[in-house]
PDB file of C-alpha atoms in Angstrom:
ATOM      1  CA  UNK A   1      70.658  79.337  86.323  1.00 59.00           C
ATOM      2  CA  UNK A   2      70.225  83.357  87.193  1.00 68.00           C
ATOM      3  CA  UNK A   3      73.082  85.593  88.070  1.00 55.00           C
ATOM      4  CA  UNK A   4      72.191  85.405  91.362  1.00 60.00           C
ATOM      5  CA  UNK A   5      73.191  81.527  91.531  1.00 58.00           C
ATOM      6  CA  UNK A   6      76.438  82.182  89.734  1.00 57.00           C
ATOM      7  CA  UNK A   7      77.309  85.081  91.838  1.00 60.00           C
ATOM      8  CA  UNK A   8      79.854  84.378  94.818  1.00 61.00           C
ATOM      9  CA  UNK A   9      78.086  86.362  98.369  1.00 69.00           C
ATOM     10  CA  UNK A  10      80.966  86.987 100.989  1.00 57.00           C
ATOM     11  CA  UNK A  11      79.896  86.210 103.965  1.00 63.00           C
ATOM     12  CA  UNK A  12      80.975  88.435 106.833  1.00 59.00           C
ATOM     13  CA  UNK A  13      82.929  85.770 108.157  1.00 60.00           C
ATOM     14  CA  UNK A  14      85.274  85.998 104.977  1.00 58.00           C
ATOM     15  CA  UNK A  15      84.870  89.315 104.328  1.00 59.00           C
ATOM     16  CA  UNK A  16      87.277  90.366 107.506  1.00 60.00           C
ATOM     17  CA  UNK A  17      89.366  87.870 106.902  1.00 55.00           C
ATOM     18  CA  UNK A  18      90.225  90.275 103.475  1.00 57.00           C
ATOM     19  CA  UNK A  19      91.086  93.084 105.423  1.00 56.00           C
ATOM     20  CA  UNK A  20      94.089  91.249 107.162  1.00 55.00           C
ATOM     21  CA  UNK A  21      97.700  90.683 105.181  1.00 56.00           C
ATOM     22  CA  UNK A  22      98.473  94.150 104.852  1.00 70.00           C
ATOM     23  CA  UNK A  23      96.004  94.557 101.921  1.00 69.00           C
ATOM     24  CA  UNK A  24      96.884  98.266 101.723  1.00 73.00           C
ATOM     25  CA  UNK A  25     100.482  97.561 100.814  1.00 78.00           C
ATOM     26  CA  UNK A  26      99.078  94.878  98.248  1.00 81.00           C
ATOM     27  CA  UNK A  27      96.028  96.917  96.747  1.00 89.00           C
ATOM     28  CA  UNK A  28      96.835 100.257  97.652  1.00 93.00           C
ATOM     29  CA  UNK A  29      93.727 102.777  97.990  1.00 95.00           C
ATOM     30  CA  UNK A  30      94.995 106.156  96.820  1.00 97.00           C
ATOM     31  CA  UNK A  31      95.759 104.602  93.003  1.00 98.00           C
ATOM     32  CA  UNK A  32      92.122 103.583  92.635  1.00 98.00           C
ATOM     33  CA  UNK A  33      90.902 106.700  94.191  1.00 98.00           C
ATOM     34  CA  UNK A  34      92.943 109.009  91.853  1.00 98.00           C
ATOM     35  CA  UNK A  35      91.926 107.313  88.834  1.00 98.00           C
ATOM     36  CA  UNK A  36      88.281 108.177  89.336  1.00 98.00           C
ATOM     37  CA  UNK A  37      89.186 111.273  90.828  1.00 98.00           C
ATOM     38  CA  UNK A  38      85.986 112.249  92.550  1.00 98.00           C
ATOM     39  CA  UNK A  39      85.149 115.711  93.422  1.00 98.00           C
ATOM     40  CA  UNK A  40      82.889 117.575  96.191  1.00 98.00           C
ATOM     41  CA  UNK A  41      79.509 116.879  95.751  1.00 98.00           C
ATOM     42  CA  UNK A  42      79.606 114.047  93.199  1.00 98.00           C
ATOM     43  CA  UNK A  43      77.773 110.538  93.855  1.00 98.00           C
ATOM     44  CA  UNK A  44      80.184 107.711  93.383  1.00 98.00           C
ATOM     45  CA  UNK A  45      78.816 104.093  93.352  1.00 98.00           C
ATOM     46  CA  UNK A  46      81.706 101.521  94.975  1.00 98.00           C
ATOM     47  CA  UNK A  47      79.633  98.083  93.339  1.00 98.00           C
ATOM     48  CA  UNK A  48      80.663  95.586  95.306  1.00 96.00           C
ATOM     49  CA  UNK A  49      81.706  97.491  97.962  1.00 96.00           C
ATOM     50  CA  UNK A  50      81.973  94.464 101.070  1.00 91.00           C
ATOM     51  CA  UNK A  51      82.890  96.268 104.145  1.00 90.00           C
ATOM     52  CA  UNK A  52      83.857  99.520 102.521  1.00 93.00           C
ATOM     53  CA  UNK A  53      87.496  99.134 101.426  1.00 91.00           C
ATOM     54  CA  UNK A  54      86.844 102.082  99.041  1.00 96.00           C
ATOM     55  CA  UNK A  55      84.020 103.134  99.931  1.00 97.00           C
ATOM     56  CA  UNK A  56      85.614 105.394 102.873  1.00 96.00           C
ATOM     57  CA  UNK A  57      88.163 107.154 101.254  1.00 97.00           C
ATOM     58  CA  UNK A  58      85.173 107.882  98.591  1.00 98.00           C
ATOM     59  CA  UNK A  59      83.230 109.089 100.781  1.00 98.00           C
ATOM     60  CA  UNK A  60      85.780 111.931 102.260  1.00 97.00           C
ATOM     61  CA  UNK A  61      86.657 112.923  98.674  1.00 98.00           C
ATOM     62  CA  UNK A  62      82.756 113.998  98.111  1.00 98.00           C
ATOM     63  CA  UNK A  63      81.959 115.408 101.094  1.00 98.00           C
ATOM     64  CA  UNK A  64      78.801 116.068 102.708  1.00 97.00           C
ATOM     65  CA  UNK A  65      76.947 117.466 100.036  1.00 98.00           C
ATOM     66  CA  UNK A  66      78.312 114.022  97.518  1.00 98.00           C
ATOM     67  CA  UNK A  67      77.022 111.143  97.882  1.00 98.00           C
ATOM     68  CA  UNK A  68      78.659 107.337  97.952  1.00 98.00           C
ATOM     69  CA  UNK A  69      76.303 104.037  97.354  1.00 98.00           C
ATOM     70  CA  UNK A  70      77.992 101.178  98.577  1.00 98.00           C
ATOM     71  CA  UNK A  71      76.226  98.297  96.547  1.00 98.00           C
ATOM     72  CA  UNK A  72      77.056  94.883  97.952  1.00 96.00           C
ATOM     73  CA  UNK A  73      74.560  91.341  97.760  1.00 95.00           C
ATOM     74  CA  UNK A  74      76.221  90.496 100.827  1.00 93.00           C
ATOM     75  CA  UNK A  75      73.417  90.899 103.785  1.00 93.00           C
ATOM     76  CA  UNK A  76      76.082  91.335 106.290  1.00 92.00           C
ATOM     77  CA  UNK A  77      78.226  93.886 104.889  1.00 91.00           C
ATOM     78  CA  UNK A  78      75.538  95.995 104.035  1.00 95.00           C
ATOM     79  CA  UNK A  79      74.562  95.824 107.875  1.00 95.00           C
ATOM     80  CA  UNK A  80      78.024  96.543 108.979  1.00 93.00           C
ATOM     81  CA  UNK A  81      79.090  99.277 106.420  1.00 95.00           C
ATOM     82  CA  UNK A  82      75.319 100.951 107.391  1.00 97.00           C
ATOM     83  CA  UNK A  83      75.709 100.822 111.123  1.00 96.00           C
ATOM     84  CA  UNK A  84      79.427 102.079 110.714  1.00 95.00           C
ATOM     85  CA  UNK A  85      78.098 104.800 108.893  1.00 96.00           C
ATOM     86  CA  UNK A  86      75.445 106.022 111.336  1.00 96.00           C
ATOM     87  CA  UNK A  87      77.932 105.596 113.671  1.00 96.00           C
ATOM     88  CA  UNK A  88      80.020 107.923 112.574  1.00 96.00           C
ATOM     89  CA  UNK A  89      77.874 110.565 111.183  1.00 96.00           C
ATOM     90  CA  UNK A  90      78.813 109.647 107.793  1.00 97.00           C
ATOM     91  CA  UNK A  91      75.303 110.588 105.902  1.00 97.00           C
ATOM     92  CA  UNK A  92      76.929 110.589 102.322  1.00 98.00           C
ATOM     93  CA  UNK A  93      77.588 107.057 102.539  1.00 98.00           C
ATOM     94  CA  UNK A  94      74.653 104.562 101.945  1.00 98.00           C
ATOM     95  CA  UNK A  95      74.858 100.820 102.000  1.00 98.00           C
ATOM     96  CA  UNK A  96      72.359  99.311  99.272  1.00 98.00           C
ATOM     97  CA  UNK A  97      72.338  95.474  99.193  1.00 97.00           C
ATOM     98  CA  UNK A  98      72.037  94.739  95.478  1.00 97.00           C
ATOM     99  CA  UNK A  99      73.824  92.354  92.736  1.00 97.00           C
ATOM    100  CA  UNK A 100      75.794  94.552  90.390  1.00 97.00           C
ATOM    101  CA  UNK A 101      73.618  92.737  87.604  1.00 97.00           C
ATOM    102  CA  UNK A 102      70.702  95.083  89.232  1.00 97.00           C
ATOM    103  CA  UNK A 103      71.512  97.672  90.896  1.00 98.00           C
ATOM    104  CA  UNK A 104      68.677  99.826  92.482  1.00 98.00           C
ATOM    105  CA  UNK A 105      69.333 103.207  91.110  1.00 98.00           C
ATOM    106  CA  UNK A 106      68.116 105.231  88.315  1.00 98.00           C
ATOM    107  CA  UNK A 107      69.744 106.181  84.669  1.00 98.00           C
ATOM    108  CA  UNK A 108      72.191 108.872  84.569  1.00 98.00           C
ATOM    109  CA  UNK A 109      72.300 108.778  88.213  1.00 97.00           C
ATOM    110  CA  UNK A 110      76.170 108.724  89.155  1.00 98.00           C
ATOM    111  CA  UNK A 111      79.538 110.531  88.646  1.00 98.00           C
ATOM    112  CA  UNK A 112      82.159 107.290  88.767  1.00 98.00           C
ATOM    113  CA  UNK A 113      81.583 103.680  89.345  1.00 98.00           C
ATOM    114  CA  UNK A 114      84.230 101.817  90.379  1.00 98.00           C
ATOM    115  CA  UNK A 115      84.806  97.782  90.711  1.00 98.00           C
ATOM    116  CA  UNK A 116      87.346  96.938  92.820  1.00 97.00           C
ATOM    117  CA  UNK A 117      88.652  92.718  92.834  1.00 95.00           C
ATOM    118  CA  UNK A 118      84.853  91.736  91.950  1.00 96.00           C
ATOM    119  CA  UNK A 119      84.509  90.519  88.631  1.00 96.00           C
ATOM    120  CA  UNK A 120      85.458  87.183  88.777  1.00 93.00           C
ATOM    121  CA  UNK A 121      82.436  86.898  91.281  1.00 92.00           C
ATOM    122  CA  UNK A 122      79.712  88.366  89.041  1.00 95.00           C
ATOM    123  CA  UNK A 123      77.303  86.108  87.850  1.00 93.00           C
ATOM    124  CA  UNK A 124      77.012  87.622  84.766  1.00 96.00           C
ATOM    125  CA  UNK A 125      79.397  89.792  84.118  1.00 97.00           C
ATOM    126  CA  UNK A 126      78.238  91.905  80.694  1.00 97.00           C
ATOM    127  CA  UNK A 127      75.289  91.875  82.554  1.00 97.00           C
ATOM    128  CA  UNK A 128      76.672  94.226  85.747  1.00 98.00           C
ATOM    129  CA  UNK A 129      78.405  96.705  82.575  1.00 98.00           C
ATOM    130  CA  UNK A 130      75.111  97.548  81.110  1.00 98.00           C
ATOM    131  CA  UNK A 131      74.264  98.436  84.592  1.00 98.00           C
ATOM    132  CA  UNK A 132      76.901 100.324  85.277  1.00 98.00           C
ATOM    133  CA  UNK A 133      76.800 102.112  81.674  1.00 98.00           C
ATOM    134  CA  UNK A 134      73.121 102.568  82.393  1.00 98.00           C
ATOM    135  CA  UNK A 135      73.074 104.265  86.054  1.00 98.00           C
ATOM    136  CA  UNK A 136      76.173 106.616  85.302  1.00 98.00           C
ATOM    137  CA  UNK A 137      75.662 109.768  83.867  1.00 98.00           C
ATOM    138  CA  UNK A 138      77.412 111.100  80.115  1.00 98.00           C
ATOM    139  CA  UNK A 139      80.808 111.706  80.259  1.00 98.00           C
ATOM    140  CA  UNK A 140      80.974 109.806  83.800  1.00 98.00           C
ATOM    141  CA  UNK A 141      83.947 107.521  84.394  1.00 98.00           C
ATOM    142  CA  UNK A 142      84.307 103.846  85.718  1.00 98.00           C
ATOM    143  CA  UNK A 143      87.367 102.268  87.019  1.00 98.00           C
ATOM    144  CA  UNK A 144      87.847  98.610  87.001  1.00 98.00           C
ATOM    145  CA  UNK A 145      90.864  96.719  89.213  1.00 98.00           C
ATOM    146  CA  UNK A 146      90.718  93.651  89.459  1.00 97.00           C
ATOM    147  CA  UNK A 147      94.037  90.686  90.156  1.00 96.00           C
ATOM    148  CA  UNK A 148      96.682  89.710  87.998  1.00 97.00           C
ATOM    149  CA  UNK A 149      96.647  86.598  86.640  1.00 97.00           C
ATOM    150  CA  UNK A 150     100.310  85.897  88.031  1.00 95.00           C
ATOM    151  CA  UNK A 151     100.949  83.565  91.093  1.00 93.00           C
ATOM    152  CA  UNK A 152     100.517  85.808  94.331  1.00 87.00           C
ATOM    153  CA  UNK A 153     100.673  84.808  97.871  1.00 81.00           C
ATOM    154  CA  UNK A 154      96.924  85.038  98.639  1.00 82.00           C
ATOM    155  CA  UNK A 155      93.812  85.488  96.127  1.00 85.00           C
ATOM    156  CA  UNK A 156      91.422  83.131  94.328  1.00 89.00           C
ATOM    157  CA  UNK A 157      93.178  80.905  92.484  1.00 91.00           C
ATOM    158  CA  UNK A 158      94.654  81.731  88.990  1.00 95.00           C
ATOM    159  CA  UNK A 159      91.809  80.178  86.670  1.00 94.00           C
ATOM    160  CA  UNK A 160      88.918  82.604  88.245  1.00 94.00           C
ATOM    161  CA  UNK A 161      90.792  85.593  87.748  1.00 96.00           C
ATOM    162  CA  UNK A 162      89.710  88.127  84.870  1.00 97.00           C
ATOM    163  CA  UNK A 163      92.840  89.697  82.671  1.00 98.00           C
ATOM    164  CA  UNK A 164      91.934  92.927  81.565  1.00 98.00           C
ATOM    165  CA  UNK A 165      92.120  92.284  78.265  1.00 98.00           C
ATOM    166  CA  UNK A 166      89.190  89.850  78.813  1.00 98.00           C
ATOM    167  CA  UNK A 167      87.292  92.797  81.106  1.00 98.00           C
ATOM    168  CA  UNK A 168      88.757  95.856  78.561  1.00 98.00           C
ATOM    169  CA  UNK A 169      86.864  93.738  75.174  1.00 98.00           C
ATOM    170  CA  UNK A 170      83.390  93.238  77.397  1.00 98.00           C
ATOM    171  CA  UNK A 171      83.408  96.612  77.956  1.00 98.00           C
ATOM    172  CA  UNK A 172      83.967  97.811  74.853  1.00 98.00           C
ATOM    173  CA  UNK A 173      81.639  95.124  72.913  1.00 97.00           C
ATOM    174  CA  UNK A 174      79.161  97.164  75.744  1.00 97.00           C
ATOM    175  CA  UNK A 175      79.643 100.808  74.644  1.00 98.00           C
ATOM    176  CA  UNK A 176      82.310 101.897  76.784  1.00 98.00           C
ATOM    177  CA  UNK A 177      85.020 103.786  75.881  1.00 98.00           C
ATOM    178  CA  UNK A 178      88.808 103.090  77.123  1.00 98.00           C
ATOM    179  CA  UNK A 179      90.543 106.371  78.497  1.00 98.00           C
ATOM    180  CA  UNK A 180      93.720 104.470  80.300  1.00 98.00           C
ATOM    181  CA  UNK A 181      95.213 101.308  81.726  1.00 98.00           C
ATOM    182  CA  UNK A 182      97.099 102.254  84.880  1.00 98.00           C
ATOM    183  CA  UNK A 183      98.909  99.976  87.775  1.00 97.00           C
ATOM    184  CA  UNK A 184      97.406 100.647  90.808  1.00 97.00           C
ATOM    185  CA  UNK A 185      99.302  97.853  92.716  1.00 95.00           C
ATOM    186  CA  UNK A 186     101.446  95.019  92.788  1.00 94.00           C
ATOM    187  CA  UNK A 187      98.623  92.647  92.424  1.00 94.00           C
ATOM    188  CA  UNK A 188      95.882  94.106  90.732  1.00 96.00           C
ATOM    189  CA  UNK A 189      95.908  95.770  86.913  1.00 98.00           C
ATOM    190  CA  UNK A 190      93.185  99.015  86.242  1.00 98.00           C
ATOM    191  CA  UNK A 191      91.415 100.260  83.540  1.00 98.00           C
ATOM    192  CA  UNK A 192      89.503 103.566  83.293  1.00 98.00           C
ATOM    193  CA  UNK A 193      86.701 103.394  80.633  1.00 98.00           C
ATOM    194  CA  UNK A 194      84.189 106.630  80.057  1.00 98.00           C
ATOM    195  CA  UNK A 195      80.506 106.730  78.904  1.00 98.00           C
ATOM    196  CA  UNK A 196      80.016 109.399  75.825  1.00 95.00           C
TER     197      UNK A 196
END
């Protein structure tokens, strides 16, 4: 079986329902955004993006002349994020609808990547890091958040959850580099790895 058959694709449906319970007081934006600090005029890629939880505030932070590439498999969310873009004259932002195991840019393409909550829906997991080692450019940075393998409230359940020691080992076995492990929420645990 391909990556594509392990992979979990939100359906719009479910995708909404994430944006309810207060998710910013739970997974707090500006943490995540600060740790990849992008700059005017940089091209950020949000891989699996959904509906654009990220993706927004990226977008503001590099402008006009940056550029942000909202890769999601989900059909649907690439249609809404793209129509809510055109909508509101937001040309830096481009939905692509892609699995993060192949995503549909070139080598030494982007600034940051960041994953936000989506490992433990990868299909192949080391796979989507040697993508996202190969499409960002030396020196660029990629943040990975993903849920705390503690009991919370809402989530997936406990035994699909990735620690980050788990994530920080793939990505290092990969080529990555750790800069820092930061909090950026009650829920969630971060680490910022660099390419060389």
């Amino acid at each position: 079986m391909g990556y594509e058959e392990r992979s979990h694709v939100w359906t719009g449906e479910q995708l909404s329902r994430i944006l309810d319970n207060n998710r910013g007081e739970w997974m707090p934006k500006a943490p995540v955004i600060e740790a990849l600090a992008p700059r005017p005029g940089q091209t950020i890629a949000d891989v699996g993006a959904g509906l654009g939880w990220l993706s927004w505030p990226l977008a503001e932070a590099v402008g006009p002349s940056g550029h942000v590439w909202a890769i999601d498999p989900s059909a649907e969310a690439v249609q809404a994020l793209s129509e809510k873009a055109l909508t509101h004259g937001v040309s830096q932002l481009q939905a692509v609808r892609a699995f993060a195991e192949a995503i549909p840019l070139p080598g030494d393409d982007v600034d940051g990547v960041v994953w936000h909550t989506v490992a433990l829906h990868m299909g192949d997991r080391v796979r989507a890091m040697a993508e996202t080692m190969r499409i960002l450019k030396p020196g660029g940075f990629w943040v990975a958040v993903d849920w705390k393998i503690v009991p919370t409230p809402f989530g997936p359940p406990l035994h699909r959850r990735v620690s980050a020691e788990v994530l920080e080992k793939e990505a290092l076995t990969t080529g990555f580099r750790l800069v820092r492990r930061f909090e950026p929420g009650p829920v969630t645990w971060g680490l910022i790895f660099q390419k060389d």
